[in-house]
Amino acid sequence: MTPQTVHIVDDDGALREALGSLFRSVGLETRAFGNAQEFLQSGHAHDAGCLVLDVRLPGLSGLDFQEKLAAAEIRMPIVLMTGHGDIPMSVRGMKAGAVDFLTKPFRDQDMLDAVAAALERDQAARAQQGGLDDLRTLYETLSMREKQVMALVASGLMNKQAAHQLGLSEITVKIHRGNLMRKMEAKSLADLVRMAETLKLRPEDPS
């Protein structure tokens, strides 16, 4: 499993240190930043882990920062920290995809639970992305004709129908289908259909 790090972004140095100690006490790696810009410039925005983020920060606010990360397709799960008066802001943050928000002062265990959920979400997302990347790598080993056959067969056409659409003989389509099943490591037509769905394949008009 890729090592995960808890990234703490808060302008309160004492809180950063306290959170760092808390996370390290349960064996978690941490990095701390005084503001959003420091984090963005650190080069760690795509690392495995999660972000513990204060909604009120100097310069770029926590919520604006959250939106900026989403726009840049940085998917690191976020736990928001908020003061009592900032609960409406935190609700907005939750709607934008934050894992949890905690009102200061919070219990150590509540923070650990929220971070554990965020790290679990990050791990699941990376595993899913890894599976998709592997599938794309297999797909790119197919010839153009095999890709066409895969899309048609996965859309529900029989070999004979696919052959008619592509202007090929049925036996040629069968050969392409056998080759692409082997290359894609598909054990059944149902497997192939699931792969095509994941890759969002659509039959092309051969004309």
Short mmCIF file of C-alpha atoms in Angstrom, two decimals:
data_model
loop_
_atom_site.label_atom_id
_atom_site.label_comp_id
_atom_site.label_asym_id
_atom_site.label_seq_id
_atom_site.Cartn_x
_atom_site.Cartn_y
_atom_site.Cartn_z
CA MET A 1 0.00 0.00 0.00
CA THR A 2 1.26 3.50 -0.82
CA PRO A 3 2.29 5.33 2.40
CA GLN A 4 -0.28 7.97 3.32
CA THR A 5 0.38 11.37 4.89
CA VAL A 6 -1.93 13.69 6.82
CA HIS A 7 -1.41 17.24 5.53
CA ILE A 8 -2.39 19.90 8.09
CA VAL A 9 -3.20 23.40 6.81
CA ASP A 10 -3.87 25.93 9.59
CA ASP A 11 -2.41 29.35 10.42
CA ASP A 12 -2.36 28.51 14.14
CA GLY A 13 1.14 27.15 14.83
CA ALA A 14 0.19 25.68 18.22
CA LEU A 15 -2.73 23.76 16.69
CA ARG A 16 -0.56 22.51 13.84
CA GLU A 17 1.94 21.15 16.36
CA ALA A 18 -0.78 19.60 18.54
CA LEU A 19 -2.41 17.88 15.56
CA GLY A 20 0.96 16.67 14.29
CA SER A 21 1.70 15.10 17.69
CA LEU A 22 -1.76 13.51 17.80
CA PHE A 23 -1.41 11.90 14.36
CA ARG A 24 2.17 10.76 14.97
CA SER A 25 1.06 9.15 18.25
CA VAL A 26 -1.00 6.67 16.20
CA GLY A 27 1.75 6.10 13.64
CA LEU A 28 0.64 8.52 10.90
CA GLU A 29 3.05 10.59 8.82
CA THR A 30 2.30 14.33 8.84
CA ARG A 31 3.21 17.54 7.05
CA ALA A 32 2.12 20.97 8.29
CA PHE A 33 1.53 24.22 6.39
CA GLY A 34 0.59 27.70 7.58
CA ASN A 35 -1.62 28.52 4.58
CA ALA A 36 -3.07 27.10 1.37
CA GLN A 37 -0.35 28.56 -0.84
CA GLU A 38 2.40 26.81 1.12
CA PHE A 39 0.66 23.49 0.54
CA LEU A 40 0.19 24.10 -3.19
CA GLN A 41 3.84 25.08 -3.61
CA SER A 42 5.09 22.07 -1.64
CA GLY A 43 4.61 19.62 -4.51
CA HIS A 44 2.65 17.22 -2.28
CA ALA A 45 -0.88 17.96 -3.55
CA HIS A 46 -1.10 14.64 -5.43
CA ASP A 47 0.43 12.52 -2.66
CA ALA A 48 -1.50 9.71 -1.01
CA GLY A 49 -3.22 10.85 2.15
CA CYS A 50 -5.69 13.48 3.28
CA LEU A 51 -5.93 17.16 4.12
CA VAL A 52 -6.96 18.59 7.51
CA LEU A 53 -8.00 22.12 6.63
CA ASP A 54 -9.19 25.16 8.60
CA VAL A 55 -12.06 26.91 6.81
CA ARG A 56 -10.66 30.32 7.85
CA LEU A 57 -7.17 30.91 6.52
CA PRO A 58 -5.23 34.07 5.65
CA GLY A 59 -5.32 34.82 1.93
CA LEU A 60 -7.14 31.95 0.24
CA SER A 61 -9.90 30.68 2.56
CA GLY A 62 -10.30 26.99 3.24
CA LEU A 63 -13.46 26.73 1.12
CA ASP A 64 -11.98 28.68 -1.78
CA PHE A 65 -8.94 26.43 -1.50
CA GLN A 66 -11.19 23.35 -1.60
CA GLU A 67 -12.80 24.65 -4.82
CA LYS A 68 -9.38 25.40 -6.31
CA LEU A 69 -8.21 21.85 -5.60
CA ALA A 70 -11.35 20.40 -7.23
CA ALA A 71 -10.84 22.62 -10.31
CA ALA A 72 -7.24 21.36 -10.57
CA GLU A 73 -8.53 17.75 -10.27
CA ILE A 74 -6.66 17.24 -6.99
CA ARG A 75 -8.79 14.63 -5.24
CA MET A 76 -7.20 14.48 -1.80
CA PRO A 77 -9.99 13.89 0.77
CA ILE A 78 -10.53 16.84 3.13
CA VAL A 79 -11.45 17.09 6.82
CA LEU A 80 -12.58 20.63 7.65
CA MET A 81 -12.05 22.37 10.99
CA THR A 82 -14.32 25.23 11.93
CA GLY A 83 -15.15 27.72 14.68
CA HIS A 84 -18.69 27.84 16.09
CA GLY A 85 -19.76 30.67 13.80
CA ASP A 86 -18.57 28.92 10.64
CA ILE A 87 -20.98 25.99 10.56
CA PRO A 88 -22.83 27.25 7.41
CA MET A 89 -19.44 27.44 5.68
CA SER A 90 -18.69 23.87 6.72
CA VAL A 91 -22.02 22.67 5.34
CA ARG A 92 -20.99 24.24 2.04
CA GLY A 93 -17.68 22.40 2.33
CA MET A 94 -19.42 19.08 2.95
CA LYS A 95 -21.61 19.61 -0.10
CA ALA A 96 -18.42 20.22 -2.09
CA GLY A 97 -17.11 16.80 -1.04
CA ALA A 98 -15.37 17.15 2.34
CA VAL A 99 -15.28 13.91 4.34
CA ASP A 100 -16.21 15.54 7.65
CA PHE A 101 -16.12 18.82 9.56
CA LEU A 102 -15.22 19.27 13.20
CA THR A 103 -16.07 22.28 15.34
CA LYS A 104 -13.25 23.59 17.53
CA PRO A 105 -12.52 22.55 20.18
CA PHE A 106 -12.92 18.94 19.09
CA ARG A 107 -12.10 15.66 20.83
CA ASP A 108 -8.89 13.95 19.73
CA GLN A 109 -10.81 10.75 18.98
CA ASP A 110 -13.27 12.58 16.71
CA MET A 111 -10.36 13.98 14.70
CA LEU A 112 -8.68 10.56 14.48
CA ASP A 113 -11.95 8.96 13.32
CA ALA A 114 -12.45 11.65 10.66
CA VAL A 115 -8.90 11.28 9.40
CA ALA A 116 -9.21 7.47 9.33
CA ALA A 117 -12.33 7.81 7.15
CA ALA A 118 -10.53 10.29 4.85
CA LEU A 119 -7.51 7.99 4.47
CA GLU A 120 -9.79 5.05 3.72
CA ARG A 121 -11.55 7.08 1.02
CA ASP A 122 -8.20 8.06 -0.50
CA GLN A 123 -7.02 4.44 -0.54
CA ALA A 124 -10.24 3.24 -2.20
CA ALA A 125 -10.08 5.99 -4.83
CA ARG A 126 -6.45 5.19 -5.66
CA ALA A 127 -7.20 1.47 -5.95
CA GLN A 128 -10.07 2.23 -8.34
CA GLN A 129 -7.90 4.58 -10.39
CA GLY A 130 -5.13 1.98 -10.48
CA GLY A 131 -7.57 -0.61 -11.86
CA LEU A 132 -8.74 1.84 -14.52
CA ASP A 133 -5.13 2.65 -15.49
CA ASP A 134 -4.37 -1.08 -15.82
CA LEU A 135 -7.46 -1.55 -18.00
CA ARG A 136 -6.48 1.36 -20.25
CA THR A 137 -2.98 -0.12 -20.62
CA LEU A 138 -4.47 -3.44 -21.80
CA TYR A 139 -6.87 -1.63 -24.14
CA GLU A 140 -4.00 0.24 -25.80
CA THR A 141 -2.44 -3.12 -26.81
CA LEU A 142 -5.42 -3.75 -29.15
CA SER A 143 -5.27 -3.00 -32.84
CA MET A 144 -7.72 -0.46 -34.25
CA ARG A 145 -9.84 -3.28 -35.70
CA GLU A 146 -9.85 -5.16 -32.37
CA LYS A 147 -11.03 -1.97 -30.61
CA GLN A 148 -13.89 -1.67 -33.13
CA VAL A 149 -14.88 -5.31 -32.61
CA MET A 150 -14.72 -4.94 -28.82
CA ALA A 151 -17.04 -1.91 -28.85
CA LEU A 152 -19.55 -3.63 -31.16
CA VAL A 153 -19.58 -6.99 -29.38
CA ALA A 154 -19.79 -5.33 -25.95
CA SER A 155 -22.76 -3.28 -27.17
CA GLY A 156 -24.67 -6.53 -27.71
CA LEU A 157 -24.08 -7.33 -31.38
CA MET A 158 -23.48 -10.92 -32.46
CA ASN A 159 -20.36 -11.76 -34.48
CA LYS A 160 -22.40 -11.85 -37.68
CA GLN A 161 -23.89 -8.39 -37.03
CA ALA A 162 -20.51 -6.92 -36.13
CA ALA A 163 -19.03 -8.42 -39.30
CA HIS A 164 -21.76 -6.79 -41.40
CA GLN A 165 -21.15 -3.39 -39.79
CA LEU A 166 -17.40 -3.59 -40.33
CA GLY A 167 -17.55 -5.11 -43.82
CA LEU A 168 -15.67 -8.22 -42.68
CA SER A 169 -16.32 -11.94 -42.76
CA GLU A 170 -17.76 -13.55 -39.65
CA ILE A 171 -14.69 -15.75 -39.22
CA THR A 172 -12.43 -12.67 -39.25
CA VAL A 173 -14.53 -11.07 -36.50
CA LYS A 174 -14.31 -14.31 -34.48
CA ILE A 175 -10.51 -14.22 -34.77
CA HIS A 176 -10.37 -10.55 -33.70
CA ARG A 177 -12.74 -11.30 -30.83
CA GLY A 178 -10.60 -14.20 -29.61
CA ASN A 179 -7.44 -12.07 -29.81
CA LEU A 180 -8.95 -9.11 -27.97
CA MET A 181 -10.44 -11.33 -25.24
CA ARG A 182 -6.97 -12.74 -24.62
CA LYS A 183 -5.25 -9.33 -24.66
CA MET A 184 -7.88 -7.79 -22.35
CA GLU A 185 -7.67 -10.84 -20.04
CA ALA A 186 -11.46 -11.15 -20.25
CA LYS A 187 -12.73 -14.56 -19.16
CA SER A 188 -16.24 -14.10 -20.54
CA LEU A 189 -18.43 -11.81 -22.62
CA ALA A 190 -19.83 -10.40 -19.34
CA ASP A 191 -16.25 -9.50 -18.34
CA LEU A 192 -15.76 -7.74 -21.66
CA VAL A 193 -19.02 -5.80 -21.31
CA ARG A 194 -17.98 -4.59 -17.84
CA MET A 195 -14.60 -3.49 -19.21
CA ALA A 196 -16.24 -1.61 -22.08
CA GLU A 197 -18.57 0.12 -19.59
CA THR A 198 -15.62 1.13 -17.40
CA LEU A 199 -13.73 2.46 -20.44
CA LYS A 200 -16.94 4.16 -21.70
CA LEU A 201 -16.56 2.57 -25.14
CA ARG A 202 -19.15 3.36 -27.80
CA PRO A 203 -19.43 1.64 -31.20
CA GLU A 204 -18.09 3.82 -33.99
CA ASP A 205 -19.75 4.22 -37.34
CA PRO A 206 -17.26 2.51 -39.68
CA SER A 207 -18.19 4.89 -42.46
#
